Amino acid sequence: MGRVLQDGKAPEISGPLVFFPVRHHSPVCSYQLVRTIAQYQPDCILVEGPENANELIPILTHEDTQLPAAIYYFYKDKKKYVSEEGQDFHCYYPFLESSPEMTALQEAKRLGIEAGFIDLPYSEILIHTQDFAGLRSEQERHSYADDHYLAQSRFYQALCEKTHLRSFEEFWEKYFEIAGLRLSPEEFLYQMRTYCDLTRESTPPERMEHDGTNAREQHMAYRIREKMTDHSRILVVTGGFHSPALEKLVQEKIKPLKLHKFPPEEANCYPIAYSYEAADALSGYASGMPHPGFYDTVTRRLREADTPEGVYSETVLSLLTETVKASAKKDIAVSMSDATAAWSLTEGLAALREAPEPGYAELADGVTGALIKGERTLASSLPLDILSKLATGSGVGHIGDQSHVPPLIVDFERQCKNFRFKIDSAIPQEVEVPLFDKERDAEKSRFFHRMAFLQTTFCERRKGPDLHHNTDRSRVREVWRYTRSPQVDASLVDHTTDGMTLLEACQNVAARRIRTERRTEIAAHTAVDCFLMGLTLTGKDMPRMDEIIAGDGDFFSLGRGLHDFDMLHALRTLYGFEDAANLTHLMLCFSKLLSLLPSMAAVQAEQAPDCIRILRLLYDVTERLLPERRDDLHDALQMLTREPKREPSVYGAALGLLYAMDSRWLTAAESAMQGYLRSSGEVRRQGAHYLKGLFETARDIALSDHSFLEMTDELLEALDNADFMEILPPLRLAFSHFTPQEIQIIAARAAALHGEGERSILDVRSFDEDLHAFGAQLDAEVMRMIQKSRRAGGTP
């Protein structure tokens, strides 16, 4: 490594203050840190990390805590210190077995010495960061432990060119992770400091000011100086980029930064379970090493081995063996000779690249060369994909001490354990839930719906009834896919103030939505969610729902609300969930819709289908639940038909419903059709839309009354070809409401009007589209030849 960086004498590890620069989640940094602590014997270890998480250190180092774990930070910018938008911010501080910061905390606990975080709280970092920089960049996910300076500097690019390596990860693994294990602590620190110094020198100062680096380092240096008054040997563990600046700052007189005070509900942090998949630098985090499962295995073996030599070779060979086994399980043909060739190629590449032992880079190239035969394709690259997934790892951690874990996460884990859901792996799981067999199954369904309602990303329904869209209502089973991820725990943390249990949180979130809502359809949508979650709207929310319905003047919003309340009332027995409020809200929606119904006569054409569906629903409700309101509906429909401006399909639907209530309205329906026939061309064309609406609500008119069929025939004969093509779509829709048997009856009667038999209409030869296309090609070729002949002056 000295040939790549610069040669020199490594300084001794001594004095009142020692800085240990690290790369986050680096096995070699953790290994050399343990050796440094043993040699230096500090009486205090200070670690880069937001200081408001100091009380969580005992939880992170608890004997029952299983890594990966993380600290989840959130800040709600209600006072708009960060921006005028008053946004919500959050990030993770992950800890793996390979994390030097975790190693430092664990060693401090083992030695019984003080340990603490010294960085600015997350909220203060955001306040001192400019737009689109650092933790305020536009990344989808943010990690506090960010190594982008070490991995993206101009210095690193120059090193890769000099060493002929393809990436920073390949360079780091060869010269630090593997070669660094063979150095003394002094030599390793010297090489790390050299690399970090040169990286720092190649970074523009304004960039460090914009992303809050300078403010953070000022605060960390101030905290270090404070501790120097009480301790004689302090070890400071920080990201390598900060170490050069901190060594200089502690020698100066430093002013403390002014910190803001925020209530816990605006700025706080919690320990949560984390996953290897989320910690993988290749998955979108600039948070350290790629393939964290592989490097955690290296870390565990380094702790158990007497010497670091051979640890990488053993880990690489073990990973290759696992890859071959996993490939065989997926019916990928990998022979013993292929596996042997892959291992030989891996070792040969390490020797060729002058690496002491093969690392992940050599293994990936060995698998590519020996197991992927020929051109790399989606199918042939499966062994390499398996290798990458195994190296990433699929485990999910666990917080041992639950004293600072949010109650919602505790309740979530308790219920998962009760239902025997597998949440210790990031691999998605599927479970089938019968809806009506046992109460336990119903509780499973409600649990999944509660997690979905809180938008935790924990689960997704793959199959089953969808009450929101009124589909698959006949299904009696649900199929859910679920997986635990850091986002699940983070979402539950965000709902900490909503309740102590999932049930309570969902109840409060639903109640809050209703209290702040003004549209009936959205409030009813929430009522459907409550039904699926097994929640009843509380007494204080019932008056609010009544107010929403009473104040909503949107006919369509009320209609969708009526549909939802009607559905919930109908399903109450099947789902074993009784809520009398649904019938009350249904009756209120019904009354409000009747008052607005006459104004729907002149509805826009694009809204007509929705309007007709609501008209039919109103009629159905009076049939099943509210027979005493039949006369009121009749009067409202009659008022609609008397409006001067009427959308034809809605007008037809209204007359159809009136006919269904009272057959004497047949005369009015026939007169309306005659009116369209006797009018001008534009109005006559509306007759097709009128028929569509009429048949949608009373199709038996066409079957029981021959005059309608005769008038339809008269309408079609009076139209020219262009007008006919214009009304053809709504005319087809008009007859789409009939069954195939009814279509045959209508066809026979239509044929009789023209003196033809039934078969003459039904047995028309179908149009051959291929033949038509071929004819069009012939015509085009003939025209081309004619034009060519004319241009040549010949006779076509």
XYZ file of N, CA, C and O in Angstrom, residues 203-342:
560
model
N -10.866 18.182 -2.127
C -12.293 18.507 -2.029
C -12.473 20.024 -1.942
O -11.847 20.675 -1.098
N -13.310 20.626 -2.780
C -13.539 22.082 -2.732
C -14.096 22.515 -1.378
O -15.044 21.890 -0.865
N -13.542 23.584 -0.759
C -14.005 24.035 0.559
C -15.481 24.427 0.578
O -16.179 24.195 1.569
N -15.971 25.037 -0.510
C -17.367 25.477 -0.529
C -18.338 24.288 -0.451
O -19.447 24.419 0.067
N -17.906 23.156 -0.959
C -18.751 21.960 -0.897
C -18.949 21.523 0.556
O -20.049 21.141 0.958
N -17.895 21.603 1.346
C -17.984 21.216 2.760
C -18.818 22.206 3.562
O -19.440 21.840 4.559
N -18.831 23.456 3.114
C -19.667 24.447 3.791
C -21.135 24.224 3.470
O -21.993 24.319 4.338
N -21.423 23.882 2.223
C -22.808 23.720 1.782
C -23.483 22.517 2.436
O -24.669 22.570 2.775
N -22.756 21.407 2.600
C -23.409 20.184 3.098
C -23.323 20.029 4.610
O -23.620 18.961 5.142
N -22.923 21.087 5.314
C -22.928 21.053 6.774
C -21.706 20.419 7.403
O -21.633 20.306 8.635
N -20.705 20.012 6.590
C -19.521 19.354 7.138
C -18.776 20.258 8.118
O -18.362 19.822 9.206
N -18.601 21.521 7.759
C -17.848 22.442 8.622
C -18.530 22.641 9.967
O -17.872 22.661 11.017
N -19.861 22.799 9.947
C -20.593 22.989 11.208
C -20.489 21.741 12.085
O -20.305 21.834 13.303
N -20.602 20.582 11.480
C -20.505 19.336 12.242
C -19.125 19.192 12.873
O -18.995 18.816 14.048
N -18.081 19.495 12.121
C -16.724 19.342 12.643
C -16.434 20.356 13.747
O -15.726 20.037 14.716
N -16.994 21.543 13.622
C -16.832 22.524 14.695
C -17.456 22.006 15.985
O -16.866 22.120 17.065
N -18.646 21.418 15.883
C -19.324 20.906 17.073
C -18.584 19.701 17.649
O -18.427 19.600 18.882
N -18.134 18.795 16.785
C -17.419 17.614 17.287
C -16.129 18.022 17.992
O -15.779 17.473 19.050
N -15.405 18.992 17.403
C -14.168 19.445 18.035
C -14.445 20.075 19.401
O -13.680 19.877 20.360
N -15.542 20.798 19.500
C -15.898 21.413 20.792
C -16.196 20.343 21.839
O -15.763 20.443 23.001
N -16.927 19.282 21.456
C -17.247 18.201 22.390
C -15.971 17.447 22.796
O -15.837 17.014 23.951
N -15.045 17.286 21.872
C -13.791 16.604 22.212
C -13.014 17.400 23.252
O -12.493 16.847 24.235
N -12.927 18.711 23.049
C -12.200 19.555 24.012
C -12.858 19.500 25.387
O -12.187 19.521 26.419
N -14.195 19.424 25.426
C -14.884 19.306 26.710
C -14.449 18.040 27.446
O -14.202 18.055 28.658
N -14.368 16.923 26.717
C -14.023 15.649 27.344
C -12.558 15.598 27.776
O -12.209 14.847 28.691
N -11.713 16.390 27.143
C -10.283 16.369 27.485
C -10.021 16.881 28.891
O -8.970 16.584 29.478
N -10.961 17.620 29.447
C -10.777 18.113 30.814
C -10.991 17.015 31.853
O -10.526 17.134 32.990
N -11.693 15.950 31.474
C -12.014 14.882 32.434
C -11.290 13.575 32.145
O -11.349 12.656 32.960
N -10.639 13.459 30.973
C -10.010 12.197 30.602
C -8.592 12.443 30.099
O -8.304 13.473 29.480
N -7.728 11.453 30.347
C -6.312 11.590 29.969
C -5.969 10.879 28.667
O -4.975 11.231 28.023
N -6.770 9.887 28.256
C -6.517 9.175 27.002
C -7.863 8.975 26.280
O -8.661 8.110 26.670
N -8.052 9.753 25.261
C -9.325 9.715 24.511
C -9.056 9.208 23.104
O -8.160 9.699 22.405
N -9.869 8.232 22.692
C -9.822 7.718 21.325
C -11.053 8.242 20.588
O -12.184 8.056 21.036
N -10.812 8.911 19.458
C -11.889 9.518 18.682
C -12.053 8.735 17.375
O -11.130 8.678 16.557
N -13.230 8.133 17.197
C -13.527 7.312 16.017
C -14.509 8.076 15.139
O -15.676 8.252 15.515
N -14.049 8.521 13.986
C -14.914 9.273 13.074
C -14.667 8.811 11.641
O -13.682 8.128 11.351
N -15.582 9.203 10.763
C -15.365 8.967 9.347
C -14.040 9.576 8.928
O -13.664 10.673 9.372
N -13.310 8.862 8.065
C -11.959 9.277 7.728
C -11.857 10.683 7.181
O -10.841 11.365 7.373
N -12.883 11.160 6.525
C -12.831 12.491 5.930
C -12.752 13.582 6.999
O -12.188 14.641 6.760
N -13.333 13.322 8.192
C -13.372 14.346 9.243
C -12.092 14.391 10.080
O -11.772 15.428 10.668
N -11.363 13.293 10.145
C -10.224 13.212 11.067
C -9.176 14.292 10.851
O -8.720 14.915 11.824
N -8.710 14.573 9.609
C -7.692 15.613 9.443
C -8.144 16.970 9.977
O -7.343 17.686 10.617
N -9.412 17.340 9.738
C -9.904 18.638 10.206
C -10.021 18.678 11.719
O -9.680 19.681 12.364
N -10.479 17.574 12.318
C -10.656 17.547 13.772
C -9.326 17.644 14.508
O -9.226 18.285 15.564
N -8.286 17.018 13.977
C -6.964 17.090 14.613
C -6.479 18.533 14.694
O -5.801 18.919 15.666
N -6.814 19.328 13.680
C -6.390 20.733 13.688
C -7.318 21.587 14.553
O -6.870 22.471 15.286
N -8.630 21.330 14.470
C -9.587 22.167 15.188
C -9.432 22.078 16.702
O -9.633 23.083 17.412
N -9.126 20.892 17.220
C -9.026 20.759 18.680
C -7.854 21.553 19.248
O -7.777 21.766 20.469
N -6.925 21.969 18.377
C -5.806 22.769 18.836
C -6.170 24.250 18.929
O -5.395 25.058 19.458
N -7.349 24.603 18.413
C -7.775 25.999 18.376
C -8.847 26.269 19.431
O -9.406 25.342 20.021
N -9.120 27.538 19.639
C -10.207 27.924 20.532
C -11.514 27.886 19.738
O -11.689 28.597 18.755
N -12.422 27.079 20.182
C -13.640 26.806 19.409
C -14.855 27.372 20.126
O -15.022 27.186 21.337
N -15.710 28.021 19.362
C -16.974 28.520 19.914
C -18.065 27.469 19.699
O -18.150 26.865 18.625
N -18.886 27.254 20.701
C -19.968 26.274 20.524
C -21.061 26.812 19.602
O -21.328 28.025 19.569
N -21.655 25.923 18.847
C -22.795 26.303 18.010
C -24.050 26.434 18.867
O -24.233 25.684 19.844
N -24.916 27.355 18.508
C -26.180 27.503 19.213
C -27.140 26.410 18.755
O -27.434 26.274 17.568
N -27.616 25.618 19.701
C -28.520 24.511 19.388
C -29.961 24.888 19.686
O -30.231 25.636 20.630
N -30.868 24.365 18.897
C -32.291 24.627 19.070
C -32.909 23.543 19.949
O -32.413 22.425 20.027
N -34.001 23.896 20.575
C -34.738 22.930 21.390
C -36.046 22.576 20.691
O -36.790 23.459 20.266
N -36.292 21.278 20.579
C -37.495 20.805 19.915
C -38.202 19.790 20.811
O -37.547 19.002 21.501
N -39.523 19.801 20.809
C -40.253 18.762 21.565
C -40.034 17.399 20.917
O -39.717 17.306 19.727
N -40.190 16.314 21.684
C -39.913 14.961 21.157
C -40.711 14.610 19.913
O -40.245 13.837 19.082
N -41.929 15.165 19.783
C -42.739 14.813 18.622
C -42.252 15.489 17.339
O -42.695 15.153 16.248
N -41.319 16.464 17.467
C -40.785 17.145 16.289
C -39.390 16.659 15.919
O -39.025 16.664 14.736
N -38.581 16.281 16.892
C -37.220 15.802 16.631
C -36.891 14.710 17.637
O -36.896 14.966 18.840
N -36.597 13.516 17.128
C -36.338 12.410 18.041
C -35.616 11.295 17.287
O -35.414 11.372 16.074
N -35.227 10.277 18.031
C -34.567 9.120 17.424
C -34.940 7.863 18.197
O -35.215 7.920 19.399
N -34.960 6.742 17.475
C -35.341 5.457 18.066
C -34.460 4.351 17.491
O -34.037 4.416 16.328
N -34.195 3.312 18.276
C -33.506 2.142 17.722
C -34.506 1.262 16.971
O -35.615 1.038 17.444
N -34.113 0.794 15.811
C -34.993 -0.067 15.019
C -34.176 -1.205 14.411
O -32.955 -1.138 14.300
N -34.879 -2.262 14.042
C -34.242 -3.357 13.313
C -33.879 -2.882 11.912
O -34.582 -2.056 11.315
N -32.774 -3.378 11.405
C -32.317 -3.006 10.067
C -32.076 -4.278 9.269
O -32.150 -5.393 9.822
N -31.790 -4.157 7.987
C -31.570 -5.341 7.152
C -30.302 -5.175 6.338
O -29.872 -4.062 6.033
N -29.703 -6.306 5.977
C -28.518 -6.268 5.124
C -28.846 -5.676 3.765
O -28.040 -4.951 3.180
N -30.016 -5.995 3.269
C -30.409 -5.495 1.956
C -30.434 -3.967 1.945
O -29.985 -3.335 0.995
N -30.953 -3.359 3.015
C -31.003 -1.902 3.086
C -29.623 -1.295 3.299
O -29.355 -0.175 2.868
N -28.731 -2.039 3.974
C -27.392 -1.523 4.263
C -26.445 -1.649 3.084
O -25.347 -1.095 3.117
N -26.847 -2.358 2.041
C -25.987 -2.566 0.892
C -25.781 -1.251 0.143
O -26.740 -0.602 -0.272
N -24.534 -0.858 -0.032
C -24.249 0.377 -0.751
C -24.762 0.330 -2.182
O -25.061 1.365 -2.780
N -24.894 -0.881 -2.749
C -25.384 -1.008 -4.117
C -26.886 -0.803 -4.227
O -27.415 -0.686 -5.327
N -27.591 -0.772 -3.094
C -29.047 -0.625 -3.141
C -29.475 0.835 -3.084
O -30.657 1.129 -3.046
N -28.521 1.754 -3.064
C -28.897 3.159 -3.099
C -28.337 3.974 -1.964
O -28.392 5.200 -1.984
N -27.772 3.342 -0.932
C -27.170 4.071 0.178
C -25.691 4.309 -0.093
O -24.971 3.402 -0.489
N -25.223 5.523 0.172
C -23.788 5.780 0.174
C -23.311 5.582 1.607
O -22.717 6.451 2.216
N -23.598 4.428 2.179
C -23.425 4.216 3.616
C -22.316 3.237 3.950
O -22.291 2.687 5.033
N -21.424 3.003 3.014
C -20.348 2.099 3.354
C -20.133 1.043 2.301
O -20.157 1.317 1.110
N -19.913 -0.183 2.756
C -19.478 -1.265 1.882
C -20.644 -1.891 1.119
O -21.743 -2.010 1.643
N -20.374 -2.335 -0.121
C -21.370 -3.191 -0.789
C -21.282 -4.596 -0.221
O -20.326 -4.947 0.480
N -22.271 -5.410 -0.491
C -22.297 -6.810 -0.054
C -22.000 -6.943 1.438
O -21.040 -7.600 1.850
N -22.809 -6.314 2.280
C -22.533 -6.283 3.723
C -22.545 -7.650 4.389
O -21.835 -7.871 5.365
N -23.348 -8.596 3.871
C -23.360 -9.934 4.455
C -22.002 -10.609 4.337
O -21.536 -11.280 5.271
N -21.360 -10.446 3.198
C -20.031 -11.017 2.981
C -19.025 -10.423 3.962
O -18.243 -11.154 4.603
N -19.033 -9.097 4.116
C -18.041 -8.445 4.974
C -18.344 -8.652 6.458
O -17.428 -8.634 7.281
N -19.605 -8.869 6.805
C -19.900 -9.231 8.194
C -19.365 -10.633 8.512
O -18.895 -10.899 9.624
N -19.433 -11.530 7.516
C -18.858 -12.862 7.708
C -17.343 -12.769 7.899
O -16.771 -13.448 8.760
N -16.699 -11.916 7.109
C -15.263 -11.693 7.282
C -14.973 -11.186 8.688
O -14.030 -11.641 9.356
N -15.785 -10.241 9.179
C -15.581 -9.672 10.511
C -15.694 -10.745 11.593
O -14.866 -10.802 12.514
N -16.694 -11.589 11.512
C -16.861 -12.653 12.507
C -15.680 -13.619 12.486
O -15.203 -14.064 13.535
N -15.202 -13.946 11.315
C -14.065 -14.872 11.222
C -12.785 -14.221 11.746
O -11.932 -14.914 12.318
N -12.636 -12.926 11.537
C -11.448 -12.246 12.062
C -11.441 -12.281 13.588
O -10.383 -12.407 14.213
N -12.620 -12.157 14.197
C -12.690 -12.193 15.658
C -12.323 -13.570 16.212
O -11.757 -13.695 17.287
N -12.671 -14.604 15.451
C -12.462 -15.972 15.934
C -11.085 -16.516 15.574
O -10.609 -17.465 16.203
N -10.422 -15.943 14.559
C -9.160 -16.496 14.064
C -7.975 -16.008 14.899
O -7.988 -14.911 15.464
N -6.953 -16.825 14.945
C -5.716 -16.448 15.635
C -4.896 -15.481 14.797
O -4.149 -14.660 15.325
N -5.021 -15.591 13.492
C -4.300 -14.717 12.571
C -5.236 -14.332 11.433
O -6.096 -15.120 11.025
N -5.081 -13.116 10.902
C -5.984 -12.698 9.812
C -5.669 -13.373 8.482
O -6.505 -13.369 7.579
N -4.504 -13.942 8.351
C -4.127 -14.574 7.090
C -5.037 -15.781 6.810
O -5.238 -16.633 7.665
N -5.540 -15.824 5.616
C -6.405 -16.919 5.192
C -7.888 -16.677 5.421
O -8.719 -17.443 4.922
N -8.234 -15.622 6.161
C -9.651 -15.366 6.445
C -10.409 -15.045 5.164
O -11.516 -15.582 4.919
N -9.857 -14.215 4.307
C -10.550 -13.866 3.070
C -10.659 -15.071 2.148
O -11.705 -15.293 1.514
N -9.614 -15.862 2.068
C -9.678 -17.055 1.210
C -10.768 -17.999 1.679
O -11.543 -18.535 0.873
N -10.864 -18.220 2.982
C -11.886 -19.112 3.526
C -13.292 -18.570 3.254
O -14.204 -19.318 2.892
N -13.468 -17.260 3.444
C -14.797 -16.658 3.256
C -15.209 -16.695 1.795
O -16.370 -16.989 1.465
N -14.258 -16.408 0.904
C -14.552 -16.428 -0.531
C -14.897 -17.845 -0.985
O -15.862 -18.061 -1.736
N -14.131 -18.839 -0.516
C -14.411 -20.225 -0.904
C -15.767 -20.673 -0.371
O -16.531 -21.360 -1.071
N -16.096 -20.285 0.847
C -17.395 -20.637 1.422
C -18.535 -20.014 0.620
O -19.552 -20.672 0.354
N -18.365 -18.757 0.198
C -19.402 -18.084 -0.586
C -19.550 -18.731 -1.961
O -20.676 -18.875 -2.469
N -18.445 -19.155 -2.550
C -18.518 -19.844 -3.837
C -19.286 -21.156 -3.694
O -20.126 -21.505 -4.535
N -19.011 -21.888 -2.614
C -19.715 -23.157 -2.379
C -21.214 -22.931 -2.221
O -22.033 -23.678 -2.786
N -21.594 -21.912 -1.453
C -23.016 -21.592 -1.274
C -23.663 -21.224 -2.604
O -24.817 -21.582 -2.874
N -22.937 -20.505 -3.450
C -23.466 -20.097 -4.754
C -23.731 -21.311 -5.636
O -24.770 -21.394 -6.310
N -22.798 -22.266 -5.624
C -22.968 -23.487 -6.425
C -24.176 -24.281 -5.934
O -25.001 -24.765 -6.725
N -24.328 -24.390 -4.607
C -25.467 -25.128 -4.051
C -26.789 -24.441 -4.397
O -27.762 -25.103 -4.775
N -26.829 -23.127 -4.240
C -28.061 -22.386 -4.542
C -28.391 -22.459 -6.023
O -29.566 -22.519 -6.411
N -27.379 -22.482 -6.879
C -27.609 -22.603 -8.325
C -28.208 -23.959 -8.664
O -29.125 -24.063 -9.489
N -27.706 -25.001 -8.008
C -28.231 -26.345 -8.250
C -29.698 -26.451 -7.858
O -30.498 -27.115 -8.525
N -30.081 -25.776 -6.774
C -31.477 -25.803 -6.331
C -32.406 -25.133 -7.343
O -33.600 -25.425 -7.381
N -31.843 -24.234 -8.154
C -32.646 -23.558 -9.172
C -32.469 -24.199 -10.548
O -32.761 -23.587 -11.576
N -31.956 -25.435 -10.540
C -31.789 -26.215 -11.775
C -30.852 -25.540 -12.768
O -31.033 -25.643 -13.993
N -29.840 -24.852 -12.244
C -28.811 -24.267 -13.087
C -27.666 -25.273 -13.161
O -27.109 -25.675 -12.136
N -27.310 -25.661 -14.348
C -26.299 -26.713 -14.517
C -24.908 -26.186 -14.158
O -24.291 -25.441 -14.921
N -24.427 -26.553 -12.972
C -23.076 -26.200 -12.525
C -22.411 -27.496 -12.051
O -22.797 -28.070 -11.028
N -21.410 -27.957 -12.781
C -20.732 -29.203 -12.433
C -19.621 -28.945 -11.427
O -19.241 -27.790 -11.165
N -19.079 -30.026 -10.858
C -17.965 -29.912 -9.925
C -16.747 -29.314 -10.615
O -16.001 -28.521 -10.016
N -16.546 -29.681 -11.882
C -15.400 -29.125 -12.613
C -15.575 -27.620 -12.840
O -14.600 -26.868 -12.823
N -16.852 -27.188 -13.038
C -17.113 -25.746 -13.179
C -16.763 -25.010 -11.897
O -16.147 -23.935 -11.923
N -17.165 -25.567 -10.753
C -16.884 -24.935 -9.471
C -15.376 -24.891 -9.211
O -14.836 -23.885 -8.729
N -14.685 -25.988 -9.552
C -13.237 -26.019 -9.367
C -12.559 -24.987 -10.260
O -11.614 -24.307 -9.840
N -13.044 -24.865 -11.483
C -12.477 -23.880 -12.410
C -12.705 -22.454 -11.894
O -11.829 -21.591 -12.027
N -13.884 -22.217 -11.311
C -14.180 -20.885 -10.770
C -13.230 -20.543 -9.636
O -12.739 -19.401 -9.531
